[in-house]
PDB file of C-alpha atoms in Angstrom:
ATOM      1  CA  MET V   1     181.930  86.597 100.510  1.00  0.00           C
ATOM      2  CA  ASP V   2     184.189  85.010  98.362  1.00  0.00           C
ATOM      3  CA  GLY V   3     184.812  80.630  97.922  1.00  0.00           C
ATOM      4  CA  ASN V   4     186.883  79.620 100.523  1.00  0.00           C
ATOM      5  CA  GLN V   5     184.991  82.152 103.144  1.00  0.00           C
ATOM      6  CA  VAL V   6     182.213  80.690 105.029  1.00  0.00           C
ATOM      7  CA  GLU V   7     179.968  83.675 106.951  1.00  0.00           C
ATOM      8  CA  TYR V   8     177.569  82.673 109.665  1.00  0.00           C
ATOM      9  CA  ASP V   9     174.434  84.283 110.597  1.00  0.00           C
ATOM     10  CA  LEU V  10     173.150  84.761 114.663  1.00  0.00           C
ATOM     11  CA  PHE V  11     171.920  81.683 114.697  1.00  0.00           C
ATOM     12  CA  GLY V  12     175.471  79.945 113.306  1.00  0.00           C
ATOM     13  CA  GLN V  13     173.538  78.762 109.896  1.00  0.00           C
ATOM     14  CA  VAL V  14     175.904  79.384 107.133  1.00  0.00           C
ATOM     15  CA  VAL V  15     174.971  82.112 105.257  1.00  0.00           C
ATOM     16  CA  GLN V  16     173.521  81.831 101.853  1.00  0.00           C
ATOM     17  CA  GLU V  17     173.832  84.103  98.617  1.00  0.00           C
ATOM     18  CA  LYS V  18     170.450  85.557  98.048  1.00  0.00           C
ATOM     19  CA  LYS V  19     169.151  84.392  94.589  1.00  0.00           C
ATOM     20  CA  THR V  20     166.897  86.835  92.931  1.00  0.00           C
ATOM     21  CA  ARG V  21     165.287  86.625  89.719  1.00  0.00           C
ATOM     22  CA  GLN V  22     167.822  88.625  86.818  1.00  0.00           C
ATOM     23  CA  GLY V  23     169.192  84.964  87.461  1.00  0.00           C
ATOM     24  CA  MET V  24     165.952  83.191  85.872  1.00  0.00           C
ATOM     25  CA  ARG V  25     166.564  83.454  81.960  1.00  0.00           C
ATOM     26  CA  PRO V  26     163.531  84.360  79.917  1.00  0.00           C
ATOM     27  CA  VAL V  27     162.166  81.384  77.969  1.00  0.00           C
ATOM     28  CA  SER V  28     160.636  82.689  74.362  1.00  0.00           C
ATOM     29  CA  ALA V  29     157.187  81.195  73.130  1.00  0.00           C
ATOM     30  CA  LYS V  30     159.283  79.335  70.138  1.00  0.00           C
ATOM     31  CA  GLU V  31     161.316  77.488  73.017  1.00  0.00           C
ATOM     32  CA  VAL V  32     158.195  76.912  74.790  1.00  0.00           C
ATOM     33  CA  ALA V  33     156.362  75.631  71.366  1.00  0.00           C
ATOM     34  CA  SER V  34     159.318  73.186  70.856  1.00  0.00           C
ATOM     35  CA  TYR V  35     158.875  71.328  74.376  1.00  0.00           C
ATOM     36  CA  ARG V  36     156.495  68.441  74.946  1.00  0.00           C
ATOM     37  CA  VAL V  37     153.964  67.540  77.544  1.00  0.00           C
ATOM     38  CA  GLU V  38     156.747  65.193  79.005  1.00  0.00           C
ATOM     39  CA  ASP V  39     158.895  68.191  79.772  1.00  0.00           C
ATOM     40  CA  PHE V  40     156.762  69.718  82.303  1.00  0.00           C
ATOM     41  CA  SER V  41     155.086  68.441  85.880  1.00  0.00           C
ATOM     42  CA  LEU V  42     152.670  70.490  87.735  1.00  0.00           C
ATOM     43  CA  GLU V  43     155.372  68.934  90.666  1.00  0.00           C
ATOM     44  CA  LYS V  44     158.501  71.748  88.636  1.00  0.00           C
ATOM     45  CA  LEU V  45     155.832  74.088  88.195  1.00  0.00           C
ATOM     46  CA  ALA V  46     154.470  74.292  91.659  1.00  0.00           C
ATOM     47  CA  SER V  47     157.813  74.616  93.040  1.00  0.00           C
ATOM     48  CA  GLY V  48     159.091  77.160  91.042  1.00  0.00           C
ATOM     49  CA  MET V  49     155.735  79.737  91.824  1.00  0.00           C
ATOM     50  CA  LEU V  50     156.906  78.996  95.175  1.00  0.00           C
ATOM     51  CA  LYS V  51     160.207  80.164  94.639  1.00  0.00           C
ATOM     52  CA  VAL V  52     159.058  83.080  92.723  1.00  0.00           C
ATOM     53  CA  ALA V  53     156.502  84.298  95.740  1.00  0.00           C
ATOM     54  CA  ILE V  54     159.773  83.733  98.656  1.00  0.00           C
ATOM     55  CA  LEU V  55     161.726  85.982  96.332  1.00  0.00           C
ATOM     56  CA  ASP V  56     159.304  88.781  95.654  1.00  0.00           C
ATOM     57  CA  LEU V  57     158.034  88.848  99.184  1.00  0.00           C
ATOM     58  CA  GLN V  58     162.196  89.410  99.491  1.00  0.00           C
ATOM     59  CA  GLY V  59     162.017  92.173  97.156  1.00  0.00           C
ATOM     60  CA  LEU V  60     164.096  90.495  95.081  1.00  0.00           C
ATOM     61  CA  ALA V  61     161.743  90.847  92.116  1.00  0.00           C
ATOM     62  CA  LEU V  62     164.226  92.177  89.101  1.00  0.00           C
ATOM     63  CA  PHE V  63     164.077  91.634  85.526  1.00  0.00           C
ATOM     64  CA  GLU V  64     165.840  91.312  82.944  1.00  0.00           C
ATOM     65  CA  ALA V  65     163.820  90.120  80.518  1.00  0.00           C
ATOM     66  CA  PRO V  66     162.654  92.153  77.556  1.00  0.00           C
ATOM     67  CA  GLU V  67     158.675  93.896  77.448  1.00  0.00           C
ATOM     68  CA  GLY V  68     156.520  91.051  77.097  1.00  0.00           C
ATOM     69  CA  GLU V  69     157.826  87.780  77.497  1.00  0.00           C
ATOM     70  CA  SER V  70     157.848  87.145  81.492  1.00  0.00           C
ATOM     71  CA  THR V  71     154.211  86.386  83.950  1.00  0.00           C
ATOM     72  CA  ASP V  72     153.924  87.174  87.309  1.00  0.00           C
ATOM     73  CA  LEU V  73     151.874  83.981  89.958  1.00  0.00           C
ATOM     74  CA  TYR V  74     148.291  85.160  87.910  1.00  0.00           C
ATOM     75  CA  GLY V  75     150.313  84.886  84.577  1.00  0.00           C
ATOM     76  CA  GLN V  76     149.182  88.393  83.731  1.00  0.00           C
ATOM     77  CA  GLU V  77     152.535  89.869  81.618  1.00  0.00           C
ATOM     78  CA  VAL V  78     155.248  91.209  83.984  1.00  0.00           C
ATOM     79  CA  VAL V  79     155.260  95.165  84.117  1.00  0.00           C
ATOM     80  CA  LEU V  80     159.350  96.094  84.066  1.00  0.00           C
ATOM     81  CA  SER V  81     158.862  99.087  85.541  1.00  0.00           C
ATOM     82  CA  ALA V  82     156.659  97.718  88.853  1.00  0.00           C
ATOM     83  CA  SER V  83     158.990  97.830  92.461  1.00  0.00           C
ATOM     84  CA  ALA V  84     159.624  95.202  95.064  1.00  0.00           C
ATOM     85  CA  GLU V  85     157.223  96.616  96.259  1.00  0.00           C
ATOM     86  CA  ALA V  86     153.932  95.415  94.066  1.00  0.00           C
ATOM     87  CA  PHE V  87     156.221  92.613  93.546  1.00  0.00           C
ATOM     88  CA  ARG V  88     155.539  92.010  97.405  1.00  0.00           C
ATOM     89  CA  MET V  89     151.883  92.904  97.096  1.00  0.00           C
ATOM     90  CA  ASP V  90     150.967  90.097  94.427  1.00  0.00           C
ATOM     91  CA  ALA V  91     153.046  87.243  96.503  1.00  0.00           C
ATOM     92  CA  LEU V  92     150.764  88.178  99.287  1.00  0.00           C
ATOM     93  CA  CYS V  93     147.564  88.293  98.034  1.00  0.00           C
ATOM     94  CA  TRP V  94     148.513  84.967  95.871  1.00  0.00           C
ATOM     95  CA  ILE V  95     149.853  83.267  99.422  1.00  0.00           C
ATOM     96  CA  PHE V  96     146.989  84.817 100.854  1.00  0.00           C
ATOM     97  CA  GLY V  97     143.960  83.689  98.256  1.00  0.00           C
ATOM     98  CA  ILE V  98     142.829  86.831  97.855  1.00  0.00           C
ATOM     99  CA  ALA V  99     142.872  88.019  94.516  1.00  0.00           C
ATOM    100  CA  LYS V 100     140.998  85.374  92.064  1.00  0.00           C
ATOM    101  CA  LYS V 101     142.663  83.105  89.621  1.00  0.00           C
ATOM    102  CA  PRO V 102     146.300  82.542  89.819  1.00  0.00           C
ATOM    103  CA  VAL V 103     147.574  80.191  87.844  1.00  0.00           C
ATOM    104  CA  LEU V 104     148.031  78.156  90.511  1.00  0.00           C
ATOM    105  CA  SER V 105     146.675  78.572  93.772  1.00  0.00           C
ATOM    106  CA  PHE V 106     148.492  78.679  96.591  1.00  0.00           C
ATOM    107  CA  ASP V 107     147.094  75.857  98.672  1.00  0.00           C
ATOM    108  CA  LEU V 108     147.460  73.890  95.500  1.00  0.00           C
ATOM    109  CA  CYS V 109     151.234  74.411  94.601  1.00  0.00           C
ATOM    110  CA  CYS V 110     151.812  73.582  98.840  1.00  0.00           C
ATOM    111  CA  GLU V 111     150.158  70.101  98.069  1.00  0.00           C
ATOM    112  CA  LEU V 112     151.896  69.469  94.910  1.00  0.00           C
ATOM    113  CA  THR V 113     155.423  69.848  97.602  1.00  0.00           C
ATOM    114  CA  HIS V 114     154.418  68.240 100.455  1.00  0.00           C
ATOM    115  CA  CYS V 115     154.477  71.897 102.510  1.00  0.00           C
ATOM    116  CA  CYS V 116     151.823  72.945 104.910  1.00  0.00           C
ATOM    117  CA  PRO V 117     150.543  76.153 103.636  1.00  0.00           C
ATOM    118  CA  PHE V 118     149.216  76.526 106.982  1.00  0.00           C
ATOM    119  CA  ALA V 119     152.959  76.631 108.043  1.00  0.00           C
ATOM    120  CA  MET V 120     153.968  78.642 105.130  1.00  0.00           C
ATOM    121  CA  ARG V 121     151.098  81.778 105.406  1.00  0.00           C
ATOM    122  CA  ARG V 122     151.713  81.989 109.203  1.00  0.00           C
ATOM    123  CA  ARG V 123     155.460  82.256 109.306  1.00  0.00           C
ATOM    124  CA  VAL V 124     154.775  84.791 106.235  1.00  0.00           C
ATOM    125  CA  ALA V 125     152.872  86.119 108.400  1.00  0.00           C
ATOM    126  CA  GLN V 126     155.042  86.647 110.779  1.00  0.00           C
ATOM    127  CA  ALA V 127     157.655  88.016 108.795  1.00  0.00           C
ATOM    128  CA  GLN V 128     155.314  90.548 107.081  1.00  0.00           C
ATOM    129  CA  ARG V 129     152.596  91.557 109.345  1.00  0.00           C
ATOM    130  CA  ASP V 130     153.181  95.750 107.597  1.00  0.00           C
ATOM    131  CA  GLU V 131     153.530  94.702 104.500  1.00  0.00           C
ATOM    132  CA  ILE V 132     149.994  92.873 104.981  1.00  0.00           C
ATOM    133  CA  LYS V 133     148.648  95.952 106.587  1.00  0.00           C
ATOM    134  CA  ALA V 134     149.702  98.165 104.095  1.00  0.00           C
ATOM    135  CA  LEU V 135     148.116  95.776 101.596  1.00  0.00           C
ATOM    136  CA  PHE V 136     144.617  95.863 103.095  1.00  0.00           C
ATOM    137  CA  ARG V 137     144.446  99.610 103.571  1.00  0.00           C
ATOM    138  CA  ARG V 138     145.344  99.825  99.420  1.00  0.00           C
ATOM    139  CA  LEU V 139     142.608  97.222  99.047  1.00  0.00           C
ATOM    140  CA  THR V 140     140.079  99.450 101.188  1.00  0.00           C
ATOM    141  CA  PHE V 141     140.611 101.682  97.235  1.00  0.00           C
ATOM    142  CA  LEU V 142     140.540  98.360  95.471  1.00  0.00           C
ATOM    143  CA  PHE V 143     137.608  96.586  96.286  1.00  0.00           C
ATOM    144  CA  ASN V 144     134.152  96.998  97.224  1.00  0.00           C
ATOM    145  CA  ALA V 145     132.823  96.203 100.499  1.00  0.00           C
ATOM    146  CA  GLN V 146     131.994  92.785 100.757  1.00  0.00           C
ATOM    147  CA  GLU V 147     135.417  91.846  98.411  1.00  0.00           C
ATOM    148  CA  TYR V 148     136.941  93.408 101.792  1.00  0.00           C
ATOM    149  CA  GLN V 149     135.385  91.771 104.021  1.00  0.00           C
ATOM    150  CA  GLU V 150     136.263  88.492 102.460  1.00  0.00           C
ATOM    151  CA  ALA V 151     139.337  89.233 102.089  1.00  0.00           C
ATOM    152  CA  VAL V 152     140.374  90.492 105.997  1.00  0.00           C
ATOM    153  CA  GLU V 153     138.199  86.570 106.454  1.00  0.00           C
ATOM    154  CA  LYS V 154     141.232  84.809 104.721  1.00  0.00           C
ATOM    155  CA  VAL V 155     144.141  86.749 106.761  1.00  0.00           C
ATOM    156  CA  ASP V 156     142.014  86.562 109.745  1.00  0.00           C
ATOM    157  CA  ASP V 157     143.977  83.973 111.422  1.00  0.00           C
ATOM    158  CA  TYR V 158     147.006  85.052 110.701  1.00  0.00           C
ATOM    159  CA  VAL V 159     147.640  88.883 111.692  1.00  0.00           C
ATOM    160  CA  GLY V 160     145.259  91.241 113.636  1.00  0.00           C
ATOM    161  CA  LEU V 161     144.895  93.543 111.142  1.00  0.00           C
ATOM    162  CA  TYR V 162     142.857  96.521 113.228  1.00  0.00           C
TER     163      TYR V 162
END
């Protein structure tokens, strides 16, 4: 799409250029050390985490940052060799509250950005139904029976796994 031509989708909406994580500038530890508390807000962090999750769900989780300078939704160092599918699975776990101890929970991010977590999960479940089922096939190998059942209960309102 060039600057003068406008593209429309099936619903008559203007097609926007897709964003990727590649456009995000990595922030070094030295730069962060120079920030002041006034430079941060939970709302900005929550909004950024929701944007990262959306990019991850779309398979656009691509990094150019040097090893050890990027973190995921859980504050863990990003593995640069990870596939788009691995990022998608992480995002699904975060959105549905399956994994423990994220930087901020999905529910809190929704609250801080004035979004409805139930409606957002419903929309994600509609678009990612097959991916959620694939995630649960993998969780059978990673979780014990109780953890697996708890995870199933968290997505039961959104996706019929069986």
